Amino acid sequence: MTIDLASVAEQQGIKYFLISYTDLFGSQRAKLVPAAAIGGMQKAGAGFAGFATWLDMTPADPDLFARPDPDSLIQLPWKPEVGWLAADLWMNDLPVAASPRNALKAQIAKAAEQGLQMKTGVECEFFLIAPDGTGVADVADTQVKPCYDQQALMRRYDVITEICDCMLALGWRPYQNDHEDANGQFEMNWEYDDALVTADRQAFFKYMVRSIAEKHGLRATFMPKPFVHLTGNGCHMHVSVWKGEDNAFVGGDDGLSPLGLRFIGGVIHSADAMAAMTNPTVNSYKRINAPRTLSGATWAPNSVTWTGNNRTHMIRVPEGDRFELRLADGAANPYLLAAVTLAAGLDGIANHRDPGARLDINMYTDGHMIADAKKLPLNLLDALRSLEASTVLRDALGPVVPAYLKLKHGEWNDYARHLTQWERDTTLDC
């Protein structure tokens, strides 16, 4: 039964709705709609000029309509008169295939045809920084190994608990909050769910964290590597695939079931191409190809390998019911992250991709000994070229890939035209 948003607004005291969508670059776009107008918006959608956001459109294209998904409704705990809604994009009465949420829904439908459902949980790391972005907000947070620092965590008690209280009120079942490996860095964990539900919540989580940080006079950033000497912001994703009520990854002698290993095989096969979406910025490659940080480790992969309960590899299998993809960073688009992972995994299942031998070595110290381990891209351009060459992902994701590549190549070219102070310092007297 379709949820009537006008009735919900009246019952729950909602005065305004944020009809929100995430564009190809992960930016959140929205219109603020009074509750009195939500009935028409629920049917037709809120109108946007698609070219004005990061979508592959032109000013000549007709109106883009964001049709809210009523099942995604989140009433803002810190501003309950506002309801947030994830929206699907339509144009000319057809879904926009080259849009992130629609791309994920298409992969979910492909999995459903095989009786499969992907469930995910994400670990979103972020920094609390000064409003001007120049440094960590907590000047007392200076330990060399600050991970799990009790004092620094409790100095941010008001911010972290307000965010956690919001998640509790929303029924997300958060279960832990901690200070992470970098000064000023935090992570908050909530329960896993269907991939679309998690993607919607991840998109909202980033908005919520930024909003509550601003309430406290701070700024939150999910930037992959905001500080050269500190650990970057990862977005580790835990993945399982289900058949009805049964976890299809359970069972097998090597940590996961044969189906689970084939899924991992697909991710390993396409990892370098996936990086264009899981690590989508120029800055991303300062995290996954970084030298040792102040704390002693980057906690990020640079090779395409898998293991058991070992955090130095791209894929970790901590228990026999899921794997952890440690590749993605805080800039990853929540919908494209899940979509590209599911696309690669379904390819692995269909083509019986072999993940290769499980490695239990410390990749940070002994990785150079594995001569045939595929390396991750060194920069965004290499990742984009890998995505261009990937028939697996281009065929699976359809129009979203050429649209994404077109816009991201433009971003790379803009970066390449940028003259840095380092270039002047090292080349002015060449």
mmCIF file with all atom_site columns, N, CA, C and O in Angstrom, residues 318-353:
data_model
loop_
_atom_site.group_PDB
_atom_site.id
_atom_site.type_symbol
_atom_site.label_atom_id
_atom_site.label_alt_id
_atom_site.label_comp_id
_atom_site.label_asym_id
_atom_site.label_entity_id
_atom_site.label_seq_id
_atom_site.pdbx_PDB_ins_code
_atom_site.Cartn_x
_atom_site.Cartn_y
_atom_site.Cartn_z
_atom_site.occupancy
_atom_site.B_iso_or_equiv
_atom_site.pdbx_formal_charge
_atom_site.auth_seq_id
_atom_site.auth_comp_id
_atom_site.auth_asym_id
_atom_site.auth_atom_id
_atom_site.pdbx_PDB_model_num
ATOM 1   N N  . PRO A 1 318 ? 36.067 -11.236 7.970   1.00 0.00 ? 318 PRO A N  1
ATOM 2   C CA . PRO A 1 318 ? 36.233 -11.341 9.415   1.00 0.00 ? 318 PRO A CA 1
ATOM 3   C C  . PRO A 1 318 ? 35.516 -12.535 10.024  1.00 0.00 ? 318 PRO A C  1
ATOM 4   O O  . PRO A 1 318 ? 35.948 -13.093 11.036  1.00 0.00 ? 318 PRO A O  1
ATOM 5   N N  . GLU A 1 319 ? 34.403 -12.913 9.414   1.00 0.00 ? 319 GLU A N  1
ATOM 6   C CA . GLU A 1 319 ? 33.620 -14.068 9.852   1.00 0.00 ? 319 GLU A CA 1
ATOM 7   C C  . GLU A 1 319 ? 33.035 -14.727 8.609   1.00 0.00 ? 319 GLU A C  1
ATOM 8   O O  . GLU A 1 319 ? 33.053 -14.154 7.524   1.00 0.00 ? 319 GLU A O  1
ATOM 9   N N  . GLY A 1 320 ? 32.473 -15.901 8.792   1.00 0.00 ? 320 GLY A N  1
ATOM 10  C CA . GLY A 1 320 ? 31.996 -16.652 7.642   1.00 0.00 ? 320 GLY A CA 1
ATOM 11  C C  . GLY A 1 320 ? 30.617 -16.265 7.163   1.00 0.00 ? 320 GLY A C  1
ATOM 12  O O  . GLY A 1 320 ? 29.895 -17.109 6.600   1.00 0.00 ? 320 GLY A O  1
ATOM 13  N N  . ASP A 1 321 ? 30.223 -15.003 7.348   1.00 0.00 ? 321 ASP A N  1
ATOM 14  C CA . ASP A 1 321 ? 28.890 -14.579 6.904   1.00 0.00 ? 321 ASP A CA 1
ATOM 15  C C  . ASP A 1 321 ? 28.913 -13.331 6.040   1.00 0.00 ? 321 ASP A C  1
ATOM 16  O O  . ASP A 1 321 ? 27.877 -12.891 5.557   1.00 0.00 ? 321 ASP A O  1
ATOM 17  N N  . ARG A 1 322 ? 30.097 -12.754 5.825   1.00 0.00 ? 322 ARG A N  1
ATOM 18  C CA . ARG A 1 322 ? 30.170 -11.507 5.073   1.00 0.00 ? 322 ARG A CA 1
ATOM 19  C C  . ARG A 1 322 ? 31.627 -11.237 4.714   1.00 0.00 ? 322 ARG A C  1
ATOM 20  O O  . ARG A 1 322 ? 32.543 -11.894 5.217   1.00 0.00 ? 322 ARG A O  1
ATOM 21  N N  . PHE A 1 323 ? 31.837 -10.253 3.845   1.00 0.00 ? 323 PHE A N  1
ATOM 22  C CA . PHE A 1 323 ? 33.186 -9.721  3.649   1.00 0.00 ? 323 PHE A CA 1
ATOM 23  C C  . PHE A 1 323 ? 33.143 -8.213  3.810   1.00 0.00 ? 323 PHE A C  1
ATOM 24  O O  . PHE A 1 323 ? 32.091 -7.577  3.685   1.00 0.00 ? 323 PHE A O  1
ATOM 25  N N  . GLU A 1 324 ? 34.301 -7.655  4.104   1.00 0.00 ? 324 GLU A N  1
ATOM 26  C CA . GLU A 1 324 ? 34.451 -6.215  4.241   1.00 0.00 ? 324 GLU A CA 1
ATOM 27  C C  . GLU A 1 324 ? 35.283 -5.696  3.072   1.00 0.00 ? 324 GLU A C  1
ATOM 28  O O  . GLU A 1 324 ? 36.424 -6.117  2.891   1.00 0.00 ? 324 GLU A O  1
ATOM 29  N N  . LEU A 1 325 ? 34.704 -4.797  2.284   1.00 0.00 ? 325 LEU A N  1
ATOM 30  C CA . LEU A 1 325 ? 35.424 -4.130  1.210   1.00 0.00 ? 325 LEU A CA 1
ATOM 31  C C  . LEU A 1 325 ? 36.032 -2.852  1.778   1.00 0.00 ? 325 LEU A C  1
ATOM 32  O O  . LEU A 1 325 ? 35.309 -1.924  2.150   1.00 0.00 ? 325 LEU A O  1
ATOM 33  N N  . ARG A 1 326 ? 37.362 -2.810  1.854   1.00 0.00 ? 326 ARG A N  1
ATOM 34  C CA . ARG A 1 326 ? 38.058 -1.708  2.503   1.00 0.00 ? 326 ARG A CA 1
ATOM 35  C C  . ARG A 1 326 ? 38.548 -0.657  1.503   1.00 0.00 ? 326 ARG A C  1
ATOM 36  O O  . ARG A 1 326 ? 39.323 0.229   1.850   1.00 0.00 ? 326 ARG A O  1
ATOM 37  N N  . LEU A 1 327 ? 38.101 -0.751  0.277   1.00 0.00 ? 327 LEU A N  1
ATOM 38  C CA . LEU A 1 327 ? 38.588 0.111   -0.788  1.00 0.00 ? 327 LEU A CA 1
ATOM 39  C C  . LEU A 1 327 ? 37.998 1.506   -0.745  1.00 0.00 ? 327 LEU A C  1
ATOM 40  O O  . LEU A 1 327 ? 38.718 2.494   -0.889  1.00 0.00 ? 327 LEU A O  1
ATOM 41  N N  . ALA A 1 328 ? 36.703 1.619   -0.557  1.00 0.00 ? 328 ALA A N  1
ATOM 42  C CA . ALA A 1 328 ? 36.007 2.899   -0.748  1.00 0.00 ? 328 ALA A CA 1
ATOM 43  C C  . ALA A 1 328 ? 36.409 3.929   0.303   1.00 0.00 ? 328 ALA A C  1
ATOM 44  O O  . ALA A 1 328 ? 36.837 3.586   1.411   1.00 0.00 ? 328 ALA A O  1
ATOM 45  N N  . ASP A 1 329 ? 36.231 5.196   -0.057  1.00 0.00 ? 329 ASP A N  1
ATOM 46  C CA . ASP A 1 329 ? 36.533 6.277   0.873   1.00 0.00 ? 329 ASP A CA 1
ATOM 47  C C  . ASP A 1 329 ? 35.307 7.147   1.094   1.00 0.00 ? 329 ASP A C  1
ATOM 48  O O  . ASP A 1 329 ? 34.229 6.891   0.544   1.00 0.00 ? 329 ASP A O  1
ATOM 49  N N  . GLY A 1 330 ? 35.482 8.184   1.906   1.00 0.00 ? 330 GLY A N  1
ATOM 50  C CA . GLY A 1 330 ? 34.364 9.011   2.320   1.00 0.00 ? 330 GLY A CA 1
ATOM 51  C C  . GLY A 1 330 ? 33.696 9.794   1.207   1.00 0.00 ? 330 GLY A C  1
ATOM 52  O O  . GLY A 1 330 ? 32.575 10.274  1.373   1.00 0.00 ? 330 GLY A O  1
ATOM 53  N N  . ALA A 1 331 ? 34.361 9.934   0.054   1.00 0.00 ? 331 ALA A N  1
ATOM 54  C CA . ALA A 1 331 ? 33.769 10.654  -1.075  1.00 0.00 ? 331 ALA A CA 1
ATOM 55  C C  . ALA A 1 331 ? 32.876 9.766   -1.926  1.00 0.00 ? 331 ALA A C  1
ATOM 56  O O  . ALA A 1 331 ? 32.208 10.264  -2.837  1.00 0.00 ? 331 ALA A O  1
ATOM 57  N N  . ALA A 1 332 ? 32.863 8.468   -1.670  1.00 0.00 ? 332 ALA A N  1
ATOM 58  C CA . ALA A 1 332 ? 32.094 7.546   -2.506  1.00 0.00 ? 332 ALA A CA 1
ATOM 59  C C  . ALA A 1 332 ? 30.605 7.894   -2.480  1.00 0.00 ? 332 ALA A C  1
ATOM 60  O O  . ALA A 1 332 ? 30.031 8.155   -1.425  1.00 0.00 ? 332 ALA A O  1
ATOM 61  N N  . ASN A 1 333 ? 30.000 7.888   -3.650  1.00 0.00 ? 333 ASN A N  1
ATOM 62  C CA . ASN A 1 333 ? 28.558 8.059   -3.771  1.00 0.00 ? 333 ASN A CA 1
ATOM 63  C C  . ASN A 1 333 ? 27.881 6.822   -3.170  1.00 0.00 ? 333 ASN A C  1
ATOM 64  O O  . ASN A 1 333 ? 28.161 5.703   -3.595  1.00 0.00 ? 333 ASN A O  1
ATOM 65  N N  . PRO A 1 334 ? 27.017 6.986   -2.170  1.00 0.00 ? 334 PRO A N  1
ATOM 66  C CA . PRO A 1 334 ? 26.427 5.811   -1.513  1.00 0.00 ? 334 PRO A CA 1
ATOM 67  C C  . PRO A 1 334 ? 25.749 4.831   -2.470  1.00 0.00 ? 334 PRO A C  1
ATOM 68  O O  . PRO A 1 334 ? 25.816 3.613   -2.269  1.00 0.00 ? 334 PRO A O  1
ATOM 69  N N  . TYR A 1 335 ? 25.116 5.349   -3.509  1.00 0.00 ? 335 TYR A N  1
ATOM 70  C CA . TYR A 1 335 ? 24.367 4.500   -4.435  1.00 0.00 ? 335 TYR A CA 1
ATOM 71  C C  . TYR A 1 335 ? 25.303 3.829   -5.441  1.00 0.00 ? 335 TYR A C  1
ATOM 72  O O  . TYR A 1 335 ? 25.156 2.636   -5.728  1.00 0.00 ? 335 TYR A O  1
ATOM 73  N N  . LEU A 1 336 ? 26.263 4.569   -5.954  1.00 0.00 ? 336 LEU A N  1
ATOM 74  C CA . LEU A 1 336 ? 27.200 3.975   -6.914  1.00 0.00 ? 336 LEU A CA 1
ATOM 75  C C  . LEU A 1 336 ? 28.134 2.986   -6.227  1.00 0.00 ? 336 LEU A C  1
ATOM 76  O O  . LEU A 1 336 ? 28.536 1.991   -6.836  1.00 0.00 ? 336 LEU A O  1
ATOM 77  N N  . LEU A 1 337 ? 28.486 3.233   -4.977  1.00 0.00 ? 337 LEU A N  1
ATOM 78  C CA . LEU A 1 337 ? 29.305 2.282   -4.223  1.00 0.00 ? 337 LEU A CA 1
ATOM 79  C C  . LEU A 1 337 ? 28.621 0.917   -4.162  1.00 0.00 ? 337 LEU A C  1
ATOM 80  O O  . LEU A 1 337 ? 29.227 -0.117  -4.469  1.00 0.00 ? 337 LEU A O  1
ATOM 81  N N  . ALA A 1 338 ? 27.358 0.912   -3.793  1.00 0.00 ? 338 ALA A N  1
ATOM 82  C CA . ALA A 1 338 ? 26.629 -0.352  -3.713  1.00 0.00 ? 338 ALA A CA 1
ATOM 83  C C  . ALA A 1 338 ? 26.368 -0.934  -5.096  1.00 0.00 ? 338 ALA A C  1
ATOM 84  O O  . ALA A 1 338 ? 26.464 -2.157  -5.304  1.00 0.00 ? 338 ALA A O  1
ATOM 85  N N  . ALA A 1 339 ? 26.043 -0.071  -6.064  1.00 0.00 ? 339 ALA A N  1
ATOM 86  C CA . ALA A 1 339 ? 25.712 -0.551  -7.410  1.00 0.00 ? 339 ALA A CA 1
ATOM 87  C C  . ALA A 1 339 ? 26.905 -1.222  -8.074  1.00 0.00 ? 339 ALA A C  1
ATOM 88  O O  . ALA A 1 339 ? 26.776 -2.302  -8.674  1.00 0.00 ? 339 ALA A O  1
ATOM 89  N N  . VAL A 1 340 ? 28.083 -0.601  -7.996  1.00 0.00 ? 340 VAL A N  1
ATOM 90  C CA . VAL A 1 340 ? 29.249 -1.158  -8.670  1.00 0.00 ? 340 VAL A CA 1
ATOM 91  C C  . VAL A 1 340 ? 29.720 -2.435  -7.975  1.00 0.00 ? 340 VAL A C  1
ATOM 92  O O  . VAL A 1 340 ? 30.190 -3.377  -8.628  1.00 0.00 ? 340 VAL A O  1
ATOM 93  N N  . THR A 1 341 ? 29.563 -2.512  -6.656  1.00 0.00 ? 341 THR A N  1
ATOM 94  C CA . THR A 1 341 ? 29.930 -3.727  -5.930  1.00 0.00 ? 341 THR A CA 1
ATOM 95  C C  . THR A 1 341 ? 29.005 -4.879  -6.295  1.00 0.00 ? 341 THR A C  1
ATOM 96  O O  . THR A 1 341 ? 29.457 -6.010  -6.542  1.00 0.00 ? 341 THR A O  1
ATOM 97  N N  . LEU A 1 342 ? 27.709 -4.604  -6.358  1.00 0.00 ? 342 LEU A N  1
ATOM 98  C CA . LEU A 1 342 ? 26.753 -5.647  -6.709  1.00 0.00 ? 342 LEU A CA 1
ATOM 99  C C  . LEU A 1 342 ? 26.941 -6.086  -8.164  1.00 0.00 ? 342 LEU A C  1
ATOM 100 O O  . LEU A 1 342 ? 26.890 -7.290  -8.469  1.00 0.00 ? 342 LEU A O  1
ATOM 101 N N  . ALA A 1 343 ? 27.199 -5.132  -9.056  1.00 0.00 ? 343 ALA A N  1
ATOM 102 C CA . ALA A 1 343 ? 27.425 -5.478  -10.464 1.00 0.00 ? 343 ALA A CA 1
ATOM 103 C C  . ALA A 1 343 ? 28.634 -6.397  -10.608 1.00 0.00 ? 343 ALA A C  1
ATOM 104 O O  . ALA A 1 343 ? 28.589 -7.409  -11.330 1.00 0.00 ? 343 ALA A O  1
ATOM 105 N N  . ALA A 1 344 ? 29.729 -6.061  -9.929  1.00 0.00 ? 344 ALA A N  1
ATOM 106 C CA . ALA A 1 344 ? 30.935 -6.884  -9.998  1.00 0.00 ? 344 ALA A CA 1
ATOM 107 C C  . ALA A 1 344 ? 30.699 -8.251  -9.379  1.00 0.00 ? 344 ALA A C  1
ATOM 108 O O  . ALA A 1 344 ? 31.146 -9.280  -9.903  1.00 0.00 ? 344 ALA A O  1
ATOM 109 N N  . GLY A 1 345 ? 29.984 -8.278  -8.263  1.00 0.00 ? 345 GLY A N  1
ATOM 110 C CA . GLY A 1 345 ? 29.711 -9.551  -7.597  1.00 0.00 ? 345 GLY A CA 1
ATOM 111 C C  . GLY A 1 345 ? 28.814 -10.465 -8.407  1.00 0.00 ? 345 GLY A C  1
ATOM 112 O O  . GLY A 1 345 ? 29.043 -11.677 -8.479  1.00 0.00 ? 345 GLY A O  1
ATOM 113 N N  . LEU A 1 346 ? 27.787 -9.908  -9.034  1.00 0.00 ? 346 LEU A N  1
ATOM 114 C CA . LEU A 1 346 ? 26.908 -10.720 -9.882  1.00 0.00 ? 346 LEU A CA 1
ATOM 115 C C  . LEU A 1 346 ? 27.672 -11.290 -11.072 1.00 0.00 ? 346 LEU A C  1
ATOM 116 O O  . LEU A 1 346 ? 27.440 -12.435 -11.489 1.00 0.00 ? 346 LEU A O  1
ATOM 117 N N  . ASP A 1 347 ? 28.602 -10.499 -11.613 1.00 0.00 ? 347 ASP A N  1
ATOM 118 C CA . ASP A 1 347 ? 29.461 -11.014 -12.685 1.00 0.00 ? 347 ASP A CA 1
ATOM 119 C C  . ASP A 1 347 ? 30.315 -12.168 -12.169 1.00 0.00 ? 347 ASP A C  1
ATOM 120 O O  . ASP A 1 347 ? 30.503 -13.171 -12.874 1.00 0.00 ? 347 ASP A O  1
ATOM 121 N N  . GLY A 1 348 ? 30.818 -12.029 -10.957 1.00 0.00 ? 348 GLY A N  1
ATOM 122 C CA . GLY A 1 348 ? 31.620 -13.107 -10.384 1.00 0.00 ? 348 GLY A CA 1
ATOM 123 C C  . GLY A 1 348 ? 30.837 -14.386 -10.214 1.00 0.00 ? 348 GLY A C  1
ATOM 124 O O  . GLY A 1 348 ? 31.336 -15.486 -10.491 1.00 0.00 ? 348 GLY A O  1
ATOM 125 N N  . ILE A 1 349 ? 29.583 -14.263 -9.770  1.00 0.00 ? 349 ILE A N  1
ATOM 126 C CA . ILE A 1 349 ? 28.726 -15.440 -9.607  1.00 0.00 ? 349 ILE A CA 1
ATOM 127 C C  . ILE A 1 349 ? 28.438 -16.072 -10.966 1.00 0.00 ? 349 ILE A C  1
ATOM 128 O O  . ILE A 1 349 ? 28.546 -17.294 -11.147 1.00 0.00 ? 349 ILE A O  1
ATOM 129 N N  . ALA A 1 350 ? 28.066 -15.238 -11.942 1.00 0.00 ? 350 ALA A N  1
ATOM 130 C CA . ALA A 1 350 ? 27.670 -15.751 -13.260 1.00 0.00 ? 350 ALA A CA 1
ATOM 131 C C  . ALA A 1 350 ? 28.822 -16.421 -13.986 1.00 0.00 ? 350 ALA A C  1
ATOM 132 O O  . ALA A 1 350 ? 28.626 -17.425 -14.693 1.00 0.00 ? 350 ALA A O  1
ATOM 133 N N  . ASN A 1 351 ? 30.034 -15.902 -13.811 1.00 0.00 ? 351 ASN A N  1
ATOM 134 C CA . ASN A 1 351 ? 31.177 -16.397 -14.579 1.00 0.00 ? 351 ASN A CA 1
ATOM 135 C C  . ASN A 1 351 ? 32.171 -17.190 -13.727 1.00 0.00 ? 351 ASN A C  1
ATOM 136 O O  . ASN A 1 351 ? 33.286 -17.454 -14.180 1.00 0.00 ? 351 ASN A O  1
ATOM 137 N N  . HIS A 1 352 ? 31.728 -17.570 -12.527 1.00 0.00 ? 352 HIS A N  1
ATOM 138 C CA . HIS A 1 352 ? 32.551 -18.392 -11.639 1.00 0.00 ? 352 HIS A CA 1
ATOM 139 C C  . HIS A 1 352 ? 33.972 -17.818 -11.504 1.00 0.00 ? 352 HIS A C  1
ATOM 140 O O  . HIS A 1 352 ? 34.967 -18.510 -11.693 1.00 0.00 ? 352 HIS A O  1
ATOM 141 N N  . ARG A 1 353 ? 34.033 -16.529 -11.186 1.00 0.00 ? 353 ARG A N  1
ATOM 142 C CA . ARG A 1 353 ? 35.325 -15.874 -11.030 1.00 0.00 ? 353 ARG A CA 1
ATOM 143 C C  . ARG A 1 353 ? 36.067 -16.444 -9.816  1.00 0.00 ? 353 ARG A C  1
ATOM 144 O O  . ARG A 1 353 ? 35.517 -16.545 -8.723  1.00 0.00 ? 353 ARG A O  1
#
